[in-house]
CSV table of C-alpha atoms in Angstrom, one decimal:
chain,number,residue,atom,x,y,z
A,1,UNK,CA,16.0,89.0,111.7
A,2,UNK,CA,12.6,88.5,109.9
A,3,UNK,CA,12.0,91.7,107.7
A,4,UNK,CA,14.7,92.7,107.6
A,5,UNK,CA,17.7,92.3,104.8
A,6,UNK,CA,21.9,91.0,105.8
A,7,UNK,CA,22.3,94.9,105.5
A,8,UNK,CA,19.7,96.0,108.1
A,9,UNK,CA,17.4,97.8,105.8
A,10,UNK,CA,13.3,97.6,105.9
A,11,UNK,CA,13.3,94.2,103.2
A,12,UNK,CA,9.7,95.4,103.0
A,13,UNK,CA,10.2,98.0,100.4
A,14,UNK,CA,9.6,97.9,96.5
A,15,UNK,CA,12.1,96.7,93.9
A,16,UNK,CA,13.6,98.8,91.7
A,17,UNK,CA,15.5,98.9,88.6
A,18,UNK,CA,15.7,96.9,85.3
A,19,UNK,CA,15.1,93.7,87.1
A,20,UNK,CA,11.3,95.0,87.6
A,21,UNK,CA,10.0,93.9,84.1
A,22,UNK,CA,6.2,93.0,83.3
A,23,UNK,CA,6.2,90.3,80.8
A,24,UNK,CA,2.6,92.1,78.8
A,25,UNK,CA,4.8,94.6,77.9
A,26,UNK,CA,8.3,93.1,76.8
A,27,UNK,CA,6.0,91.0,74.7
A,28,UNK,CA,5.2,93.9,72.4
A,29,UNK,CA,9.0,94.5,71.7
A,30,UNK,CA,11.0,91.1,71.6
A,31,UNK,CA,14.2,92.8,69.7
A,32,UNK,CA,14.9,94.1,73.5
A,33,UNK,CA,15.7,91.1,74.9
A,34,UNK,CA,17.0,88.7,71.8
A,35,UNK,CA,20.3,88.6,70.8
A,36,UNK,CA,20.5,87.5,67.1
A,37,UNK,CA,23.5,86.1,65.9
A,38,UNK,CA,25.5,87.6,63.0
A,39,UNK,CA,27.3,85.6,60.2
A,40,UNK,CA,30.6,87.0,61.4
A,41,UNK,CA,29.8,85.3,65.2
A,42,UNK,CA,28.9,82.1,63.7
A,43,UNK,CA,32.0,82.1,61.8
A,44,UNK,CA,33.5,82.5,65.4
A,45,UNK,CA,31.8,79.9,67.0
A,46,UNK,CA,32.8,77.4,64.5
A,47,UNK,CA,36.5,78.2,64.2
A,48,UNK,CA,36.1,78.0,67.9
A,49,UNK,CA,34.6,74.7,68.0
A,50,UNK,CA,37.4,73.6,65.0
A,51,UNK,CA,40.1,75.1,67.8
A,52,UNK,CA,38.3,72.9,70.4
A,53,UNK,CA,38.7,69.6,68.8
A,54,UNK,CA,42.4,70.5,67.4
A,55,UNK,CA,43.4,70.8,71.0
A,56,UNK,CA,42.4,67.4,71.8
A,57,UNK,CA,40.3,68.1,75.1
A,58,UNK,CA,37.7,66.1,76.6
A,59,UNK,CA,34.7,68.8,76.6
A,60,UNK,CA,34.7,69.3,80.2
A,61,UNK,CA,38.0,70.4,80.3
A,62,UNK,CA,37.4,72.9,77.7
A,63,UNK,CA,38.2,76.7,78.8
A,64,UNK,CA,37.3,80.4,77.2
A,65,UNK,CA,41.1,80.2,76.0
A,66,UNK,CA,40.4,76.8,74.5
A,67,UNK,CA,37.1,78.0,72.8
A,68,UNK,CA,38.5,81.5,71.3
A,69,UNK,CA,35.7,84.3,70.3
A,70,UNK,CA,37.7,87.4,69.7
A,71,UNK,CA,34.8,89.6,68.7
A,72,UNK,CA,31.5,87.2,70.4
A,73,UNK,CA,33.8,87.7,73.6
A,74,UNK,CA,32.6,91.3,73.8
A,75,UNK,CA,28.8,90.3,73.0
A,76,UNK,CA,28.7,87.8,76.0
A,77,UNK,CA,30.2,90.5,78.3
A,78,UNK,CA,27.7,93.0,77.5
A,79,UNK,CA,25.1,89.6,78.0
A,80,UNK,CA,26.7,88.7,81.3
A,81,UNK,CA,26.0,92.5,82.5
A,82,UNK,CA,22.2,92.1,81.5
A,83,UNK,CA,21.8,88.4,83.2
A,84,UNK,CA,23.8,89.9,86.3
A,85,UNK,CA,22.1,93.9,86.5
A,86,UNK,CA,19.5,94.0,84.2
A,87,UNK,CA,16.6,92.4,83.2
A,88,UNK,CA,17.7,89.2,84.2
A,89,UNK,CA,17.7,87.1,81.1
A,90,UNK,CA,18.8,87.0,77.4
A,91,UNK,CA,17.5,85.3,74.2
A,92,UNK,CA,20.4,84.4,71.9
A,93,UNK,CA,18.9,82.7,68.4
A,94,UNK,CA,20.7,81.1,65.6
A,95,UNK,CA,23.0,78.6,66.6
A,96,UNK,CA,22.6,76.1,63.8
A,97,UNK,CA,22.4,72.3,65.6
A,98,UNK,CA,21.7,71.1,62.8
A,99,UNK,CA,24.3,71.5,61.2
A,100,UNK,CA,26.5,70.9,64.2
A,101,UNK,CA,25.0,67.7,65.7
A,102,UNK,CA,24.4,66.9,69.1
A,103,UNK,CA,28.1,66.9,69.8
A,104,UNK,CA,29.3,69.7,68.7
A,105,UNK,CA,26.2,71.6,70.0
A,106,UNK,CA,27.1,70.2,73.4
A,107,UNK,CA,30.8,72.4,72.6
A,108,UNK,CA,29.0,75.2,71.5
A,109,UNK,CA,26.9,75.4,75.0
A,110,UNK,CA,30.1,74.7,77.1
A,111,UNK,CA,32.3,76.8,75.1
A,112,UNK,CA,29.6,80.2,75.6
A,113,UNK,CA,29.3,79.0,79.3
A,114,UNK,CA,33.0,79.5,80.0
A,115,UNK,CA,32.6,83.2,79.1
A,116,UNK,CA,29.4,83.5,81.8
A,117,UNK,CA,30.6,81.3,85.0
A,118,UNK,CA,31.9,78.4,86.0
A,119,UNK,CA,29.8,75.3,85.3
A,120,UNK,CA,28.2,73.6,88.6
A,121,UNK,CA,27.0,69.9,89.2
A,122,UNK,CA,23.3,69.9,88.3
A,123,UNK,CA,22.3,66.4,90.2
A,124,UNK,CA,24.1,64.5,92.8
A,125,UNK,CA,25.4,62.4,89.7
A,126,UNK,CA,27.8,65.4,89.0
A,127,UNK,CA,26.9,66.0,85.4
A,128,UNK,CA,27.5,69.3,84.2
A,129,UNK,CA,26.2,69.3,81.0
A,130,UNK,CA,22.4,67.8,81.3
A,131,UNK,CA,20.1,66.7,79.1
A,132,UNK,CA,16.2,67.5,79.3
A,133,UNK,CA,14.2,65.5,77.9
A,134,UNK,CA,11.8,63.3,78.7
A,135,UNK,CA,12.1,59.6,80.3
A,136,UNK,CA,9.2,58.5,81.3
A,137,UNK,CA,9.3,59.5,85.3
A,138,UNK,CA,6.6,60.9,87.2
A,139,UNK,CA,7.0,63.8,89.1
A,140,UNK,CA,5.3,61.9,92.2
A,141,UNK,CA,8.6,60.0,92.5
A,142,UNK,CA,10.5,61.7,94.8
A,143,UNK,CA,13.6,61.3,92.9
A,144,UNK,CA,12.0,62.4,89.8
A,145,UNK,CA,13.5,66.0,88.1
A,146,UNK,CA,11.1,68.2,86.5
A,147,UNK,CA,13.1,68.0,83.4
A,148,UNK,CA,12.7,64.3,83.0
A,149,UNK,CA,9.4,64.5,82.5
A,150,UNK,CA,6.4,65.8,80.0
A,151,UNK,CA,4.5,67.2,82.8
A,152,UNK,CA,3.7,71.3,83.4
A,153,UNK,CA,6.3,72.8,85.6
A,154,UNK,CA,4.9,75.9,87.8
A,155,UNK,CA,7.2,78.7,87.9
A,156,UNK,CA,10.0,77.8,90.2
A,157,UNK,CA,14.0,78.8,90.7
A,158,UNK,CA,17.0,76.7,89.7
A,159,UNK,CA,19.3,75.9,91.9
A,160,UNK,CA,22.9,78.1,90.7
A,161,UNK,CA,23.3,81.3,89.6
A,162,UNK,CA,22.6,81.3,86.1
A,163,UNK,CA,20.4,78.8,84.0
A,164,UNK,CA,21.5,78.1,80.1
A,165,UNK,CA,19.0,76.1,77.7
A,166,UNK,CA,19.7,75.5,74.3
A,167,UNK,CA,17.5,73.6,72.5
A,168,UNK,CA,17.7,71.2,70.1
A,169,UNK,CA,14.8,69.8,69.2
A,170,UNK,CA,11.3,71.1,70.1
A,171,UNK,CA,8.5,68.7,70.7
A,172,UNK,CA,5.5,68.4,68.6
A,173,UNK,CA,3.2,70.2,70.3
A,174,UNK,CA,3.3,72.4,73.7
A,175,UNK,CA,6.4,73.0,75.7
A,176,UNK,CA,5.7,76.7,76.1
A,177,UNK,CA,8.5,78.2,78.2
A,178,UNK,CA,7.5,81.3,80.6
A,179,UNK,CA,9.3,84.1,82.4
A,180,UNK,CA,8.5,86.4,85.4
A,181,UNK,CA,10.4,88.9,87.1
A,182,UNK,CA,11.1,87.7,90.6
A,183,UNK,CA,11.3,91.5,91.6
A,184,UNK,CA,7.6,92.0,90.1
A,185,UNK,CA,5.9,88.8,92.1
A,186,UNK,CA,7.9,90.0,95.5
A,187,UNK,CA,6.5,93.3,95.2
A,188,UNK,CA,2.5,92.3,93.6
A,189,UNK,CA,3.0,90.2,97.3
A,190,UNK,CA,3.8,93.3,98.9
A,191,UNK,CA,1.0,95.5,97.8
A,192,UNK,CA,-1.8,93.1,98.1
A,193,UNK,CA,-1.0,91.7,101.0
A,194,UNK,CA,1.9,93.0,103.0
A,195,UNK,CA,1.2,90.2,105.9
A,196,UNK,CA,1.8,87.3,103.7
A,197,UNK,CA,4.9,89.6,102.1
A,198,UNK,CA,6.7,89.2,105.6
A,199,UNK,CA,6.5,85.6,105.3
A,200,UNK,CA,8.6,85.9,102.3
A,201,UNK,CA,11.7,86.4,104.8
A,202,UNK,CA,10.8,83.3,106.8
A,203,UNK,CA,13.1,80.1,107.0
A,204,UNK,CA,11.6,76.9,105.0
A,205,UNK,CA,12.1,73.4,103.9
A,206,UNK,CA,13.5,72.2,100.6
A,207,UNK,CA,13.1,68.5,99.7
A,208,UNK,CA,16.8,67.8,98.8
A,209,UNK,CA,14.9,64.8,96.6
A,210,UNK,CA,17.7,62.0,97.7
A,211,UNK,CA,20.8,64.1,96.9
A,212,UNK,CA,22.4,64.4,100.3
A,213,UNK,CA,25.1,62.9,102.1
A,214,UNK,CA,24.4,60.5,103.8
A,215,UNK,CA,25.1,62.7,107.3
A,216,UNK,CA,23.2,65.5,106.1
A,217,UNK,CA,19.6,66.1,106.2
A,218,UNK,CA,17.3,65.4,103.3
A,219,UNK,CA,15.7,68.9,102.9
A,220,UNK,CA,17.6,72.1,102.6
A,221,UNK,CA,16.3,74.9,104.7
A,222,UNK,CA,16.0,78.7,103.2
A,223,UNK,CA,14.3,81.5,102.8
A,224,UNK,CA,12.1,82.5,99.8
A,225,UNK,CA,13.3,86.1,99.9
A,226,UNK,CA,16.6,87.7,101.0
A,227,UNK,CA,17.6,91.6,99.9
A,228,UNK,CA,21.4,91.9,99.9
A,229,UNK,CA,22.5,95.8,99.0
A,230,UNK,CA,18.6,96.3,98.4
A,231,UNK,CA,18.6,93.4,95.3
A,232,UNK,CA,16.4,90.9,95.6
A,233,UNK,CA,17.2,87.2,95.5
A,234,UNK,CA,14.3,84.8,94.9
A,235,UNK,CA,14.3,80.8,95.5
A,236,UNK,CA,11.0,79.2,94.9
A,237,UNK,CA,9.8,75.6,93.6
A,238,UNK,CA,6.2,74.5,95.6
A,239,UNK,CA,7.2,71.0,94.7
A,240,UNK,CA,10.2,70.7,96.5
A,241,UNK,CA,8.2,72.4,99.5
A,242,UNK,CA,5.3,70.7,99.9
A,243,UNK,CA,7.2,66.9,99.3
A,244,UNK,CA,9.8,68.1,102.2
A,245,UNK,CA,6.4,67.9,104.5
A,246,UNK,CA,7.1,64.0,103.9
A,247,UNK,CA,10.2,64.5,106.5
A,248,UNK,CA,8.0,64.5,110.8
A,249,UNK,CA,11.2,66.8,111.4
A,250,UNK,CA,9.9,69.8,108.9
A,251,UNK,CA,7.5,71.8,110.8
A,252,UNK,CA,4.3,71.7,109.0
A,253,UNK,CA,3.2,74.7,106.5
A,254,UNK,CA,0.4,77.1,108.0
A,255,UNK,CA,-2.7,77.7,106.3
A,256,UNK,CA,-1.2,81.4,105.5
A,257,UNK,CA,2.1,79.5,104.2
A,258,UNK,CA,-0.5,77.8,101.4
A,259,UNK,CA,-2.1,81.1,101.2
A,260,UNK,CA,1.3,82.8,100.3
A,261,UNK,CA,2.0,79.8,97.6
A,262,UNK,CA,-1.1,80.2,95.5
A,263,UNK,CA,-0.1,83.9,95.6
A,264,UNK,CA,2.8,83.6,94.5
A,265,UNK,CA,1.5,81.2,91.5
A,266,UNK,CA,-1.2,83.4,90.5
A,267,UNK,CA,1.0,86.5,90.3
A,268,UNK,CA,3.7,85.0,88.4
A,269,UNK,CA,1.3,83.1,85.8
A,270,UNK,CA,-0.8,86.5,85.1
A,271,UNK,CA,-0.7,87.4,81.2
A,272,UNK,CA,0.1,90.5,82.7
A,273,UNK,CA,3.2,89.7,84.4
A,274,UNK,CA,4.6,86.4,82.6
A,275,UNK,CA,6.3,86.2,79.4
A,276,UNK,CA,5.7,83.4,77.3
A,277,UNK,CA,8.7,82.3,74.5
A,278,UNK,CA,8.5,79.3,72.4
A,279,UNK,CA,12.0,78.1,72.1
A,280,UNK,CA,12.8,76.6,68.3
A,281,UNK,CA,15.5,74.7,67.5
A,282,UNK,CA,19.1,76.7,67.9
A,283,UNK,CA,17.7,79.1,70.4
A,284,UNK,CA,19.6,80.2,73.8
A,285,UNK,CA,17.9,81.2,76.9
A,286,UNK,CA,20.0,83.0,79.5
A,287,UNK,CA,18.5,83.7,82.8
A,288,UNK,CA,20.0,84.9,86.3
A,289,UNK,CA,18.1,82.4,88.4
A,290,UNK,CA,17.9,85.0,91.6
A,291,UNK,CA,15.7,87.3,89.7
A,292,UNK,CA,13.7,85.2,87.0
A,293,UNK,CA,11.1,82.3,87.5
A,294,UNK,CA,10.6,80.0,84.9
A,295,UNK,CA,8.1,77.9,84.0
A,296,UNK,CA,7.2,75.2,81.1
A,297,UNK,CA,4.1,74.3,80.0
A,298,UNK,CA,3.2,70.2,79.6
A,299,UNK,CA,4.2,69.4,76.1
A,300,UNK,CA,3.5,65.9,73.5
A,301,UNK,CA,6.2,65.2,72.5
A,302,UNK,CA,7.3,62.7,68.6
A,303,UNK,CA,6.6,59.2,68.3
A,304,UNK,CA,10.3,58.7,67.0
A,305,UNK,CA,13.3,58.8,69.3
A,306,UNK,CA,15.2,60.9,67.0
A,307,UNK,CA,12.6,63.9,67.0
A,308,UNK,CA,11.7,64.3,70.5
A,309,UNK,CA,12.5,67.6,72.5
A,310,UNK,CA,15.6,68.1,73.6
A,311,UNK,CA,17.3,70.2,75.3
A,312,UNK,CA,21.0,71.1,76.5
A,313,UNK,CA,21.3,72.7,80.0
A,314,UNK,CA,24.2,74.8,82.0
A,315,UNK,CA,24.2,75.8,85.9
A,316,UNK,CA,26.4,78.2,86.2
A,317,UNK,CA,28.0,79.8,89.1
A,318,UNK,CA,29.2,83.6,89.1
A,319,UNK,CA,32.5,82.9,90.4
A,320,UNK,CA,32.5,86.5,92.5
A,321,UNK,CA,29.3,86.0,94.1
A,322,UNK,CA,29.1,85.4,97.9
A,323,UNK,CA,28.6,81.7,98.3
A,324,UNK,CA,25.7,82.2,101.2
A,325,UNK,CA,23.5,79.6,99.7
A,326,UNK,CA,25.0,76.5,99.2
A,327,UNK,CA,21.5,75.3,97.0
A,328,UNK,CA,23.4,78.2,94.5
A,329,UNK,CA,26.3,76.7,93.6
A,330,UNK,CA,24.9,73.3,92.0
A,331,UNK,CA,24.7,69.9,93.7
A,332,UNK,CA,27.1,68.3,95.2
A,333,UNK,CA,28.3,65.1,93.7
A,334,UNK,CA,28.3,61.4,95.0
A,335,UNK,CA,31.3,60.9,94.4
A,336,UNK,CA,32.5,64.3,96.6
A,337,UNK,CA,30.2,62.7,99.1
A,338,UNK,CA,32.2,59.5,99.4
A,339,UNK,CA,35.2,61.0,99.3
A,340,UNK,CA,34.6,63.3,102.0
A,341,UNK,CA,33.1,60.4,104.0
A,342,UNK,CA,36.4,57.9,103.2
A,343,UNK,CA,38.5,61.1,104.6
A,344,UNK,CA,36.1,61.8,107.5
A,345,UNK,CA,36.5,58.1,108.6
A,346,UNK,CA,40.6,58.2,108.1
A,347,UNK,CA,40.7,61.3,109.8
A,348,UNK,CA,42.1,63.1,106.9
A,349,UNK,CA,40.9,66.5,105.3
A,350,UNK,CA,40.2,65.6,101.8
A,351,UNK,CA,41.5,68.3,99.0
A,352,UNK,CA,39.3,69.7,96.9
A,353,UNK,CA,38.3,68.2,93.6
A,354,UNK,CA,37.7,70.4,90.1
A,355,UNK,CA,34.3,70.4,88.9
């Protein structure tokens, strides 16, 4: 029912709590929102990683009990409850990559992840640990990823639950990574203009950008808003809506649809609502994908291979959130695909694979 949330309450009312955030104002007090990590919890993390590698496990088979923090533990439960009820997103700094390499920082990043959620496919090639950097692609091709490119990204959701960068390299110059409060754009909508707010609720077309099974459609269809228990859930990226437009069967956006976009742009990239963080080398960023929007501004990046910007990125899934949106819970993997296709033809059920 349009306007309305699963429970049956008005959807057009205000957010509330810690999730409504103005980025002009966190900017003044970063401390809030950075975790900074002591010498005692590096120690942890690389007896962890030492414990890792003793065990003799491929890294995606690695598990919390496999990566032991028996102190950090604590600090990435009290993280989790921010990401999950609060604010939405967490700053850790001083992971030394450095010193770890490439490798081990790929550990590191799975290792913490195991104590957030379960890692989720991020492309239809099934990796689980990505890489973004940039290769080259343009962001016209329609299999291009944001991530593989050099190119500004507008503010925009992921598609799991949580979102986990760590980077390793910064580039030489731009790259700027910003936040807004998903909460704080739904409800700037709803005061300025309530009639575009209920279109918020509607149903509309993702471009699924080639990864799809070969019997299922090439755009994923959603809402941009949903309010379940009075939180709000966001899912937003104006590239993936305007390329599904290439598919005749996607009914075509309205003049009040493109209204609503630049909106929504315009809100989120305000000074007075976005915060800006320049991630350096060894820094974390945690973010509940419902309730942030992230953006990254174009960046130029080294000359040498070994200096460019990289980065190291989770999807995570919350293992006890309701699995209503299928976009949420990563992407699935060619390989499933096949499978399920081989068993389909055999006329067999095909058992679930580990990711």
């Amino acid at each position: 029912m349009t306007g309305m949330t699963e429970t049956g309450e008005a959807a057009h009312a205000p957010c509330s709590g810690p999730s409504v955030w103005r980025g002009g104002n966190l900017a003044n007090d970063p401390e809030q929102w950075t975790v900074r990590l002591s010498p005692h919890q590096l120690a942890e993390i690389d007896s962890a990683v030492t414990e890792a590698r003793r065990r003799d496990r491929t890294l995606l088979k690695v598990t919390a009990a496999d990566f032991p923090l028996p102190t950090l533990a604590q600090e990435l439960g009290r993280i989790a409850e921010v990401l999950e009820h609060g604010r939405g997103f967490v700053l850790v700094k001083g992971i030394p990559v450095e010193e770890l390499g490439e490798p081990a920082a790929s550990t590191v990043l799975w290792g913490l992840g195991q104590y957030l959620g379960r890692p989720v496919p991020q492309n239809a090639d099934g990796h689980l640990l990505g890489h973004v950097r940039d290769t080259g692609r343009s962001l016209a091709d329609p299999a291009a990823r944001g991530y593989q490119t050099r190119a500004a990204l507008p503010f925009h959701t992921d598609g799991a639950d949580l979102l986990a960068l760590l980077s390793l390299r910064g580039p030489r110059t731009g790259g700027r990574t910003s936040l807004v409060s998903a909460a704080v754009v739904h409800d700037t909508v709803l005061a300025g203009r309530p009639d575009l707010a209920e279109r918020l609720y509607r149903t509309y077309f993702f471009d699924r950008r080639e990864e799809h099974a070969p019997e299922e459609p090439p755009y994923a269809a959603a809402s941009l808003a949903v309010r379940r228990g009075g939180a709000l859930s966001m899912r937003y990226n104006r590239c993936y809506l305007e390329s599904a437009q290439r598919f005749p069967q996607v009914p075509r956006l309205e003049p009040a649809d493109v209204e609503l976009f630049d909106l929504i742009d315009n809100v989120a990239g305000s000074p007075e609502f976005r915060l800006d963080i320049d991630l350096r080398p060894g820094d974390l960023l945690l973010l509940n994908t419902h309730t942030i929007m992230h953006a990254r501004a174009e960046f130029e990046d080294h000359d040498r291979p070994e200096l460019k910007r990289h980065l190291l990125r989770l999807w995570l899934a919350l293992p006890h959130r309701p699995r209503t949106d299928d976009a949420l819970a990563g992407v699935t993997p060619r390989d499933v695909i096949r499978r399920r296709n081989a068993a389909s033809q055999a006329g067999t059920t095909p058992r679930r694979q580990p990711t």
